[in-house]
């Protein structure tokens, strides 16, 4: 009797233990296991695209653009009289150039660094993964990623000078710290080695991607700053790089300055390298309207929520525009109007943005001029409907002004270039008289670069190159030469003992 | 495999043959004995084991308590039943023996659940606290853990979410043992592992057993680290049909919210201290915002019906619960319908027992948005609720301010509906292969479906003019199969119990979400979600996901005792989890514990006042795998969108740094315990000392980029230790005539230390944590080696001078740099105390439970954010500023806001009365009145210093909260 029960019981157990289940492999549903991905060229681009997506955080509140601009004289974030934007002085240390080893935990500094080095690491990983796969245009795609990596390194050496250097993925070795000269040489070499594989002329397919003119503009940027960065006179090389772009005859100075920054600026013939944005699809966002506007501006732009009222242009900078300079309209000032054109009055008070800010520590709500250089589309709502304008990194006006400056500084023939019709058009479309030879001085060039490229991520480099970075302005005291580069974020030093902090 | 089978057959034969011979030898010179076994009240006791001493022959009493068996003249019959004292009777010529069994007063025979089996209190070697239904807290609970609040030393059961009818308890055992993985104990309800407490009504609970130490919990391997709570519900019961009914009605009184300024005080304060604000902050009305969003006396009720009965071959119990819980907040309600059925059947000559459970728990609810209470707090008291000058705001008063919204509109202009439907089915089949060898198979499936829908109308403050609908739903499945063999034997003074089993469990989760906005009309609510304009504009949201994980284990245990004097338990679980890296999927979790009943030794045998004294030592290793799956894989996920060739395409890439070396967090624990019963059992209790060390802690470490892709890596580094002492005392303080006073005191102390969070690769030893947000961004705690988790760091506040804060080590402009911040206290209390008292006099019973936390700090965020004249204006401020108007400074985080969290609470006060009825139909009738959360005494300036102590940022009284109330319940219980 007992055996009858025992036998089938044993049999069931044995069958169960052998057939079923000691299987612990994971079943993945909502993600893709890495070995099931590449099947065609589009997949490769979708994969390599991560290196471009790493650019998208650039103009956000707490990233690279914000760090550089806050430190320059064209943007400031004073504390409001209701304590907003005080935020433990994390903006003010950047503004006043007091960021140093003691404040290297600063969130904006950290997130700026993270953005750049995640871009570099993404490029390294993509190169490793893509290299063994065969596909059409492989050399071009690889060259693109390498130049993009050089572009991230350009940012890294510009902001921090001495940075960790790694161009391979897969090892856990911590990268060593290299100085500016090393990174400079690397970037130049990388451009020279790869530029010939790149797409030469801009077209629809290569919109927003690395092309030959983008690489030449990067080269020109390297050379125009070479004196400052590595003590080498490379102005003639800068001119040559600009001439390569000019010779392509693919770009022009737009009739309307603001068309380069329109909601749909993808048709611009002036823009060379942009970060494309989609109001919903891009996970990182372009939301200057929120950063700069006061909530009363909602009815000017039919926004769908209240903006945050933080980033303003200091009065001193704003006054550099002549009143007849069309580019002055890059900023909102004076009486504000609704979309339909009637003056905005809030609780009996006319809504006026005033250039003057009385108290840096207690800015009143409508003090400070606001940026409206990029056209604001209707219905903006953070993370729901963000700005669709593509962010301009390089444009043709920059090529021409870089050439002008390189000629001026390097002793080249300014006279031979000054009457270039495209160069003159930059002035005339702003409603100003074209430059004559006598106009070109250091001071004028610096001011003009400020006016033309306001809030485009240009100013910090310009102020350093023109030697005025250490000057005092507004609340910023005079600062020493060490402040030309930022401290390395504490999080990077902690995770990589090879890194030595930049001197305070 | 064949040879194995052969060997096993041989082995089994070796066991079976002697057993058969043993049985045969017992059969001689028999006569039939019959009788009835009754309990003290005269009721027949079914299920009592009647055996002939020295043999294995015996029977079980039937539903009426009667039995019949053959025994030789002069043989001794042993009557034994769990929870009752055994009785022995000699057969002396009589053929009828009637016996009355008394409930075991020694309590040493009390059954204790130890996971995959039971033992008795006297044989127990691990740190297990067992609370039976007769010792439960009385009153009304929406979560069964309320039954043992304050009764288990070392088990913290708190309700940080106040009077929210949806809120369950937060349960922490013996401190925090992890940085990132789950902290809750493993909940097992009737064998279902990882069961959900909300699927059970407190009245259906028979016992709650808490496996506290590593040696006890190790049988649950990877999930034992945070302790194990085993809940056993009332089983099917043989006997004539019984029918029980109970009903309770509750209301919430004395609501306590954070105190701000009344309209009059606000006006006075503005005029006196901030005359500059007078123009933009006084609006002429007098509004008590808290009153506007709350109900005066919300009523909740619950009814429960239970039916049971059957024979010893087939019995059943069904319980039906219906409850409605009304929140203090308007439009906040939870309705529940719970059906639970247990069927038991014995077949094949009682050799196979089938035990079937069915539970269906349906819940409909309208959840609370805790931010509404914060809005009510900051709302300007001179602002009216309604204002119909602007038709766009729907008649609500609307002022522009950062995150400033009319809370009345937030409640009334949003419809929120949630539903859960949980179905649990399980079947346990226990086959008695031999008299002392059983085979147990358990199969269980739990399906939980949930949905949560919301519609914000065009007048909802954050969606003015648009309307926003959301639909979210999902399903969780928990399938479990377990099979185990149980073998028991005794020879001479040796008793041995052996267990071997296999366990398989699979979890699957899936969910989806749709969000759309800009509706032409509000009438659809969330029921016609496609028509919103946002979908056409491309700004609607849609997402879904699915994941699964699996756990497989083999386990075994040996329990041995010699003459109830020396006891040992050894267990081993080998378990694998799909969540871990390929190289580390399997782990071993051994445990050993020993017991020594000292009072059985010669040197204590004659000490009269010691009735029981047992020393226990246990050591066990457990794990923790309670984190999201797929962390070890290289997974490509959508990392963003890319503009490629004039269209937007998805880019895929690694979304995280993969870590194929991911492995278990392991906790090693040594526990030394003493159980004692003194003074003729009037004082009983235990003392436990433990030291637990959790190693290989998982933590998201910052890593260098490059070489890594992202700056966080989920990896194993770090050690947390918890050392503590727990005391439990049960005393019968008074027993005089009809009056009785029993008291239980639990005291526990735990010291948590983060021993280590660095290694060669991650040298950093301190991380900022508990960062505040909004108006003031600062970290308030540090996760630092050598410190407890939840240690506050900040400037040391010395006082106020000239209206401004003065700090220790401040610089000339009154600031303290972060390197001069000091340790300003830890969140966890030095000791927690529970004291429950049961009084009875004739038909009256009274239950009074106190609980106290001694020491510990709490950060009062309301004061930090709102205790300053500078914070006033459009928004209201906290009342303590009005009491100390001389402070004119701004808000700076410091020890000023880190307050002592010591408290004493009267948790529960219940008075019951048993009505004597000489009714034929009603066997028992009692009524009770109960008050919960009656009062508390504390020096804390906020509402209640007992805030959430779980997670990495314990001890923070957050601005979004649910107020506290006192709940008053009256109820009736009847049995028919």
PDB file of C-alpha atoms in Angstrom, chain A residues 1-3 5-10 12-14 16-18 20-35 37-38 41-42 45-50 52-53 56 81-84 86-90 105 110 113-114 117-122 124-125 153 164-166 168-175 203-209 266 276-278 280-283 295-296 298 304 306-308 347 381 384-385 390 491-492 494-497, chain B residues 1 5 8-9 12-13 16 20 23 348 351 398-405 431-435 437 439 462-464 466 468 481 483 485 502 504 508 518 537-539 544-548 550-554 576-580 585-586 629-654 657-658 661 702-711 713 761 763-764 774-775 777 815 818 870-871 890-891:
ATOM      1  CA  UNK A   1       0.000   0.000   0.000  1.00  0.00           C
ATOM      2  CA  UNK A   2       2.661   2.455   1.017  1.00  0.00           C
ATOM      3  CA  UNK A   3       4.875   1.556  -1.873  1.00  0.00           C
ATOM      4  CA  UNK A   5       2.057   5.918  -3.145  1.00  0.00           C
ATOM      5  CA  UNK A   6       5.779   6.188  -2.878  1.00  0.00           C
ATOM      6  CA  UNK A   7       6.672   5.097  -6.393  1.00  0.00           C
ATOM      7  CA  UNK A   8       4.576   7.538  -8.393  1.00  0.00           C
ATOM      8  CA  UNK A   9       5.539  10.263  -5.978  1.00  0.00           C
ATOM      9  CA  UNK A  10       9.207   9.631  -6.534  1.00  0.00           C
ATOM     10  CA  UNK A  12       6.956  12.784 -10.366  1.00  0.00           C
ATOM     11  CA  UNK A  13       9.687  14.433  -8.342  1.00  0.00           C
ATOM     12  CA  UNK A  14      12.432  13.051 -10.515  1.00  0.00           C
ATOM     13  CA  UNK A  16      10.125  17.450 -12.394  1.00  0.00           C
ATOM     14  CA  UNK A  17      13.670  17.993 -11.219  1.00  0.00           C
ATOM     15  CA  UNK A  18      15.214  16.835 -14.481  1.00  0.00           C
ATOM     16  CA  UNK A  20      11.979  21.626 -15.220  1.00  0.00           C
ATOM     17  CA  UNK A  21      13.426  24.326 -14.057  1.00  0.00           C
ATOM     18  CA  UNK A  22      16.773  25.518 -12.977  1.00  0.00           C
ATOM     19  CA  UNK A  23      16.744  28.038 -15.771  1.00  0.00           C
ATOM     20  CA  UNK A  24      17.534  31.554 -14.562  1.00  0.00           C
ATOM     21  CA  UNK A  25      18.162  33.355 -17.836  1.00  0.00           C
ATOM     22  CA  UNK A  26      16.349  36.683 -17.988  1.00  0.00           C
ATOM     23  CA  UNK A  27      13.602  37.331 -20.501  1.00  0.00           C
ATOM     24  CA  UNK A  28      13.721  40.897 -21.714  1.00  0.00           C
ATOM     25  CA  UNK A  29      10.541  42.501 -23.005  1.00  0.00           C
ATOM     26  CA  UNK A  30      10.742  46.277 -23.226  1.00  0.00           C
ATOM     27  CA  UNK A  31      14.410  46.632 -24.114  1.00  0.00           C
ATOM     28  CA  UNK A  32      16.695  45.075 -26.708  1.00  0.00           C
ATOM     29  CA  UNK A  33      19.425  42.638 -25.681  1.00  0.00           C
ATOM     30  CA  UNK A  34      22.612  43.929 -27.275  1.00  0.00           C
ATOM     31  CA  UNK A  35      23.223  40.923 -29.513  1.00  0.00           C
ATOM     32  CA  UNK A  37      20.429  44.771 -32.863  1.00  0.00           C
ATOM     33  CA  UNK A  38      22.461  45.475 -35.991  1.00  0.00           C
ATOM     34  CA  UNK A  41      22.883  50.618 -42.195  1.00  0.00           C
ATOM     35  CA  UNK A  42      20.044  52.610 -40.713  1.00  0.00           C
ATOM     36  CA  UNK A  45      23.234  55.319 -37.833  1.00  0.00           C
ATOM     37  CA  UNK A  46      20.598  54.912 -35.136  1.00  0.00           C
ATOM     38  CA  UNK A  47      23.312  53.471 -32.921  1.00  0.00           C
ATOM     39  CA  UNK A  48      25.991  56.021 -33.822  1.00  0.00           C
ATOM     40  CA  UNK A  49      23.398  58.752 -33.384  1.00  0.00           C
ATOM     41  CA  UNK A  50      23.921  58.552 -29.640  1.00  0.00           C
ATOM     42  CA  UNK A  52      24.936  63.396 -31.618  1.00  0.00           C
ATOM     43  CA  UNK A  53      22.203  63.018 -29.016  1.00  0.00           C
ATOM     44  CA  UNK A  56      21.300  67.925 -27.076  1.00  0.00           C
ATOM     45  CA  UNK A  81      13.708  89.610  -4.300  1.00  0.00           C
ATOM     46  CA  UNK A  82      11.622  86.581  -3.358  1.00  0.00           C
ATOM     47  CA  UNK A  83      14.772  84.441  -2.933  1.00  0.00           C
ATOM     48  CA  UNK A  84      14.255  82.559  -6.173  1.00  0.00           C
ATOM     49  CA  UNK A  86      19.455  82.290  -5.033  1.00  0.00           C
ATOM     50  CA  UNK A  87      19.923  78.522  -4.860  1.00  0.00           C
ATOM     51  CA  UNK A  88      22.778  78.548  -2.418  1.00  0.00           C
ATOM     52  CA  UNK A  89      24.745  80.990  -4.581  1.00  0.00           C
ATOM     53  CA  UNK A  90      25.484  78.281  -7.116  1.00  0.00           C
ATOM     54  CA  UNK A 105      30.776  70.307  -6.280  1.00  0.00           C
ATOM     55  CA  UNK A 110      29.421  69.003 -12.768  1.00  0.00           C
ATOM     56  CA  UNK A 113      31.547  68.223 -17.474  1.00  0.00           C
ATOM     57  CA  UNK A 114      29.288  65.161 -17.533  1.00  0.00           C
ATOM     58  CA  UNK A 117      32.701  63.440 -21.227  1.00  0.00           C
ATOM     59  CA  UNK A 118      29.602  61.305 -21.760  1.00  0.00           C
ATOM     60  CA  UNK A 119      29.791  62.533 -25.350  1.00  0.00           C
ATOM     61  CA  UNK A 120      33.425  61.409 -25.565  1.00  0.00           C
ATOM     62  CA  UNK A 121      32.673  58.049 -23.983  1.00  0.00           C
ATOM     63  CA  UNK A 122      29.714  57.518 -26.308  1.00  0.00           C
ATOM     64  CA  UNK A 124      34.579  55.700 -27.984  1.00  0.00           C
ATOM     65  CA  UNK A 125      31.977  53.004 -27.429  1.00  0.00           C
ATOM     66  CA  UNK A 153      37.548  67.496 -26.699  1.00  0.00           C
ATOM     67  CA  UNK A 164      41.401  63.075 -18.900  1.00  0.00           C
ATOM     68  CA  UNK A 165      42.179  61.594 -22.281  1.00  0.00           C
ATOM     69  CA  UNK A 166      40.745  58.346 -23.559  1.00  0.00           C
ATOM     70  CA  UNK A 168      39.225  53.570 -26.461  1.00  0.00           C
ATOM     71  CA  UNK A 169      36.303  51.851 -24.856  1.00  0.00           C
ATOM     72  CA  UNK A 170      36.333  48.531 -23.066  1.00  0.00           C
ATOM     73  CA  UNK A 171      39.156  48.893 -20.600  1.00  0.00           C
ATOM     74  CA  UNK A 172      38.505  49.964 -17.042  1.00  0.00           C
ATOM     75  CA  UNK A 173      41.852  51.758 -16.875  1.00  0.00           C
ATOM     76  CA  UNK A 174      41.296  55.260 -15.622  1.00  0.00           C
ATOM     77  CA  UNK A 175      42.394  57.775 -18.227  1.00  0.00           C
ATOM     78  CA  UNK A 203      22.489  68.737 -47.938  1.00  0.00           C
ATOM     79  CA  UNK A 204      19.292  67.402 -46.398  1.00  0.00           C
ATOM     80  CA  UNK A 205      20.796  64.078 -45.456  1.00  0.00           C
ATOM     81  CA  UNK A 206      23.683  65.668 -43.555  1.00  0.00           C
ATOM     82  CA  UNK A 207      21.683  68.363 -41.763  1.00  0.00           C
ATOM     83  CA  UNK A 208      22.780  68.448 -38.157  1.00  0.00           C
ATOM     84  CA  UNK A 209      25.751  66.191 -38.832  1.00  0.00           C
ATOM     85  CA  UNK A 266      16.403  74.397 -40.874  1.00  0.00           C
ATOM     86  CA  UNK A 276      18.220  69.797 -34.197  1.00  0.00           C
ATOM     87  CA  UNK A 277      15.369  69.775 -31.691  1.00  0.00           C
ATOM     88  CA  UNK A 278      11.880  68.402 -31.799  1.00  0.00           C
ATOM     89  CA  UNK A 280       8.505  66.361 -28.036  1.00  0.00           C
ATOM     90  CA  UNK A 281      10.810  63.680 -29.409  1.00  0.00           C
ATOM     91  CA  UNK A 282      14.152  64.911 -28.152  1.00  0.00           C
ATOM     92  CA  UNK A 283      14.598  63.781 -24.545  1.00  0.00           C
ATOM     93  CA  UNK A 295       5.572  84.895 -16.242  1.00  0.00           C
ATOM     94  CA  UNK A 296       3.937  88.082 -17.518  1.00  0.00           C
ATOM     95  CA  UNK A 298       3.071  84.323 -21.239  1.00  0.00           C
ATOM     96  CA  UNK A 304       1.176  77.142 -21.935  1.00  0.00           C
ATOM     97  CA  UNK A 306       4.579  80.132 -16.467  1.00  0.00           C
ATOM     98  CA  UNK A 307       8.267  80.541 -17.309  1.00  0.00           C
ATOM     99  CA  UNK A 308      10.927  80.668 -14.612  1.00  0.00           C
ATOM    100  CA  UNK A 347      -2.756  94.566 -11.727  1.00  0.00           C
ATOM    101  CA  UNK A 381       5.333  73.973 -21.928  1.00  0.00           C
ATOM    102  CA  UNK A 384       5.643  68.810 -23.168  1.00  0.00           C
ATOM    103  CA  UNK A 385       6.088  71.340 -25.927  1.00  0.00           C
ATOM    104  CA  UNK A 390      17.586  74.087 -34.027  1.00  0.00           C
ATOM    105  CA  UNK A 491      32.948  64.189  -8.761  1.00  0.00           C
ATOM    106  CA  UNK A 492      35.481  63.683 -11.568  1.00  0.00           C
ATOM    107  CA  UNK A 494      36.995  61.589  -6.754  1.00  0.00           C
ATOM    108  CA  UNK A 495      36.329  58.974  -9.392  1.00  0.00           C
ATOM    109  CA  UNK A 496      39.665  59.357 -11.144  1.00  0.00           C
ATOM    110  CA  UNK A 497      42.693  59.853  -8.872  1.00  0.00           C
TER     111      UNK A 497
ATOM    112  CA  UNK B   1      20.253   8.570 -12.737  1.00  0.00           C
ATOM    113  CA  UNK B   5      17.092   5.638  -8.176  1.00  0.00           C
ATOM    114  CA  UNK B   8      17.059   5.629  -3.089  1.00  0.00           C
ATOM    115  CA  UNK B   9      14.812   2.558  -3.280  1.00  0.00           C
ATOM    116  CA  UNK B  12      13.544   3.814   1.561  1.00  0.00           C
ATOM    117  CA  UNK B  13      13.215   0.077   2.147  1.00  0.00           C
ATOM    118  CA  UNK B  16       9.960   1.354   5.729  1.00  0.00           C
ATOM    119  CA  UNK B  20       6.173  -1.835   9.497  1.00  0.00           C
ATOM    120  CA  UNK B  23       3.374  -1.284  13.845  1.00  0.00           C
ATOM    121  CA  UNK B 348      -7.336   8.150   0.665  1.00  0.00           C
ATOM    122  CA  UNK B 351      -3.335   9.988   3.685  1.00  0.00           C
ATOM    123  CA  UNK B 398      -6.396  82.476  -8.907  1.00  0.00           C
ATOM    124  CA  UNK B 399      -3.138  84.189  -8.020  1.00  0.00           C
ATOM    125  CA  UNK B 400       0.128  83.906  -9.894  1.00  0.00           C
ATOM    126  CA  UNK B 401       3.003  82.486  -7.897  1.00  0.00           C
ATOM    127  CA  UNK B 402       5.657  79.829  -8.251  1.00  0.00           C
ATOM    128  CA  UNK B 403       3.986  76.461  -7.605  1.00  0.00           C
ATOM    129  CA  UNK B 404       1.062  78.261  -5.984  1.00  0.00           C
ATOM    130  CA  UNK B 405      -2.293  76.697  -6.755  1.00  0.00           C
ATOM    131  CA  UNK B 431       0.543  13.246   1.199  1.00  0.00           C
ATOM    132  CA  UNK B 432       1.346  11.124   4.179  1.00  0.00           C
ATOM    133  CA  UNK B 433       3.640   8.623   2.516  1.00  0.00           C
ATOM    134  CA  UNK B 434       4.629   6.998   5.759  1.00  0.00           C
ATOM    135  CA  UNK B 435       3.344   7.809   9.207  1.00  0.00           C
ATOM    136  CA  UNK B 437       7.140  11.023   6.190  1.00  0.00           C
ATOM    137  CA  UNK B 439       5.228  15.063   0.951  1.00  0.00           C
ATOM    138  CA  UNK B 462      -2.011  73.587 -13.655  1.00  0.00           C
ATOM    139  CA  UNK B 463      -4.036  72.788 -16.759  1.00  0.00           C
ATOM    140  CA  UNK B 464      -6.083  75.975 -17.066  1.00  0.00           C
ATOM    141  CA  UNK B 466      -6.918  72.625 -21.434  1.00  0.00           C
ATOM    142  CA  UNK B 468      -5.798  66.626 -19.109  1.00  0.00           C
ATOM    143  CA  UNK B 481       5.468  26.160  -6.838  1.00  0.00           C
ATOM    144  CA  UNK B 483       7.495  20.756  -3.135  1.00  0.00           C
ATOM    145  CA  UNK B 485       9.438  16.243   2.105  1.00  0.00           C
ATOM    146  CA  UNK B 502      12.354  22.795  -3.935  1.00  0.00           C
ATOM    147  CA  UNK B 504      10.186  28.010  -7.871  1.00  0.00           C
ATOM    148  CA  UNK B 508       5.894  39.251 -14.094  1.00  0.00           C
ATOM    149  CA  UNK B 518      -6.571  69.922 -24.611  1.00  0.00           C
ATOM    150  CA  UNK B 537      -0.306  68.037 -32.038  1.00  0.00           C
ATOM    151  CA  UNK B 538       2.008  65.189 -31.171  1.00  0.00           C
ATOM    152  CA  UNK B 539       2.271  66.020 -27.486  1.00  0.00           C
ATOM    153  CA  UNK B 544       4.295  50.594 -21.775  1.00  0.00           C
ATOM    154  CA  UNK B 545       6.721  48.110 -20.312  1.00  0.00           C
ATOM    155  CA  UNK B 546       7.046  44.570 -19.162  1.00  0.00           C
ATOM    156  CA  UNK B 547       9.566  42.702 -17.068  1.00  0.00           C
ATOM    157  CA  UNK B 548       9.905  39.403 -15.310  1.00  0.00           C
ATOM    158  CA  UNK B 550      12.606  34.259 -11.412  1.00  0.00           C
ATOM    159  CA  UNK B 551      13.837  32.665  -8.231  1.00  0.00           C
ATOM    160  CA  UNK B 552      14.670  29.001  -7.848  1.00  0.00           C
ATOM    161  CA  UNK B 553      15.818  27.306  -4.688  1.00  0.00           C
ATOM    162  CA  UNK B 554      16.590  24.013  -3.013  1.00  0.00           C
ATOM    163  CA  UNK B 576      19.368  31.447  -7.727  1.00  0.00           C
ATOM    164  CA  UNK B 577      17.899  34.674  -9.042  1.00  0.00           C
ATOM    165  CA  UNK B 578      17.637  35.703 -12.650  1.00  0.00           C
ATOM    166  CA  UNK B 579      18.475  39.270 -11.655  1.00  0.00           C
ATOM    167  CA  UNK B 580      22.130  38.572 -11.088  1.00  0.00           C
ATOM    168  CA  UNK B 585      23.363  33.714 -10.164  1.00  0.00           C
ATOM    169  CA  UNK B 586      23.450  31.187  -7.324  1.00  0.00           C
ATOM    170  CA  UNK B 629      15.701  43.271 -12.959  1.00  0.00           C
ATOM    171  CA  UNK B 630      18.105  43.470 -15.926  1.00  0.00           C
ATOM    172  CA  UNK B 631      20.787  45.446 -14.119  1.00  0.00           C
ATOM    173  CA  UNK B 632      23.509  43.009 -15.097  1.00  0.00           C
ATOM    174  CA  UNK B 633      22.771  42.879 -18.821  1.00  0.00           C
ATOM    175  CA  UNK B 634      23.992  44.978 -21.692  1.00  0.00           C
ATOM    176  CA  UNK B 635      20.645  46.216 -22.845  1.00  0.00           C
ATOM    177  CA  UNK B 636      19.995  48.548 -25.712  1.00  0.00           C
ATOM    178  CA  UNK B 637      17.228  50.940 -24.999  1.00  0.00           C
ATOM    179  CA  UNK B 638      15.930  54.014 -26.697  1.00  0.00           C
ATOM    180  CA  UNK B 639      18.367  56.738 -25.701  1.00  0.00           C
ATOM    181  CA  UNK B 640      16.758  59.583 -27.601  1.00  0.00           C
ATOM    182  CA  UNK B 641      15.715  60.836 -30.998  1.00  0.00           C
ATOM    183  CA  UNK B 642      18.009  61.743 -33.830  1.00  0.00           C
ATOM    184  CA  UNK B 643      17.300  63.913 -36.862  1.00  0.00           C
ATOM    185  CA  UNK B 644      18.509  61.739 -39.690  1.00  0.00           C
ATOM    186  CA  UNK B 645      17.938  62.377 -43.351  1.00  0.00           C
ATOM    187  CA  UNK B 646      15.014  64.771 -42.701  1.00  0.00           C
ATOM    188  CA  UNK B 647      13.178  62.545 -40.279  1.00  0.00           C
ATOM    189  CA  UNK B 648      13.328  61.818 -36.600  1.00  0.00           C
ATOM    190  CA  UNK B 649      14.448  58.306 -35.798  1.00  0.00           C
ATOM    191  CA  UNK B 650      14.981  56.590 -32.460  1.00  0.00           C
ATOM    192  CA  UNK B 651      18.532  56.027 -31.398  1.00  0.00           C
ATOM    193  CA  UNK B 652      19.309  52.881 -29.424  1.00  0.00           C
ATOM    194  CA  UNK B 653      22.289  52.312 -27.253  1.00  0.00           C
ATOM    195  CA  UNK B 654      23.346  51.124 -23.841  1.00  0.00           C
ATOM    196  CA  UNK B 657      26.752  50.814 -17.521  1.00  0.00           C
ATOM    197  CA  UNK B 658      26.287  47.030 -17.542  1.00  0.00           C
ATOM    198  CA  UNK B 661      29.556  40.932 -11.784  1.00  0.00           C
ATOM    199  CA  UNK B 702      29.868  57.528  -9.367  1.00  0.00           C
ATOM    200  CA  UNK B 703      32.408  56.349 -11.867  1.00  0.00           C
ATOM    201  CA  UNK B 704      34.760  58.133 -14.177  1.00  0.00           C
ATOM    202  CA  UNK B 705      33.538  58.829 -17.713  1.00  0.00           C
ATOM    203  CA  UNK B 706      35.459  57.630 -19.679  1.00  0.00           C
ATOM    204  CA  UNK B 707      36.195  54.683 -19.299  1.00  0.00           C
ATOM    205  CA  UNK B 708      32.526  54.203 -18.344  1.00  0.00           C
ATOM    206  CA  UNK B 709      29.645  55.418 -20.498  1.00  0.00           C
ATOM    207  CA  UNK B 710      27.600  56.976 -17.749  1.00  0.00           C
ATOM    208  CA  UNK B 711      28.686  58.320 -14.414  1.00  0.00           C
ATOM    209  CA  UNK B 713      27.473  52.100 -11.871  1.00  0.00           C
ATOM    210  CA  UNK B 761      38.055  51.644  -7.084  1.00  0.00           C
ATOM    211  CA  UNK B 763      37.700  55.657  -2.540  1.00  0.00           C
ATOM    212  CA  UNK B 764      35.069  58.216  -1.566  1.00  0.00           C
ATOM    213  CA  UNK B 774      12.343  74.154  -4.221  1.00  0.00           C
ATOM    214  CA  UNK B 775      13.068  77.381  -2.428  1.00  0.00           C
ATOM    215  CA  UNK B 777      18.527  73.586  -2.261  1.00  0.00           C
ATOM    216  CA  UNK B 815      27.977  81.567   6.563  1.00  0.00           C
ATOM    217  CA  UNK B 818      30.426  72.785   4.257  1.00  0.00           C
ATOM    218  CA  UNK B 870      11.069  86.892   4.256  1.00  0.00           C
ATOM    219  CA  UNK B 871       9.032  83.887   3.169  1.00  0.00           C
ATOM    220  CA  UNK B 890      16.352  84.453   5.749  1.00  0.00           C
ATOM    221  CA  UNK B 891      16.266  80.702   5.708  1.00  0.00           C
TER     222      UNK B 891
END
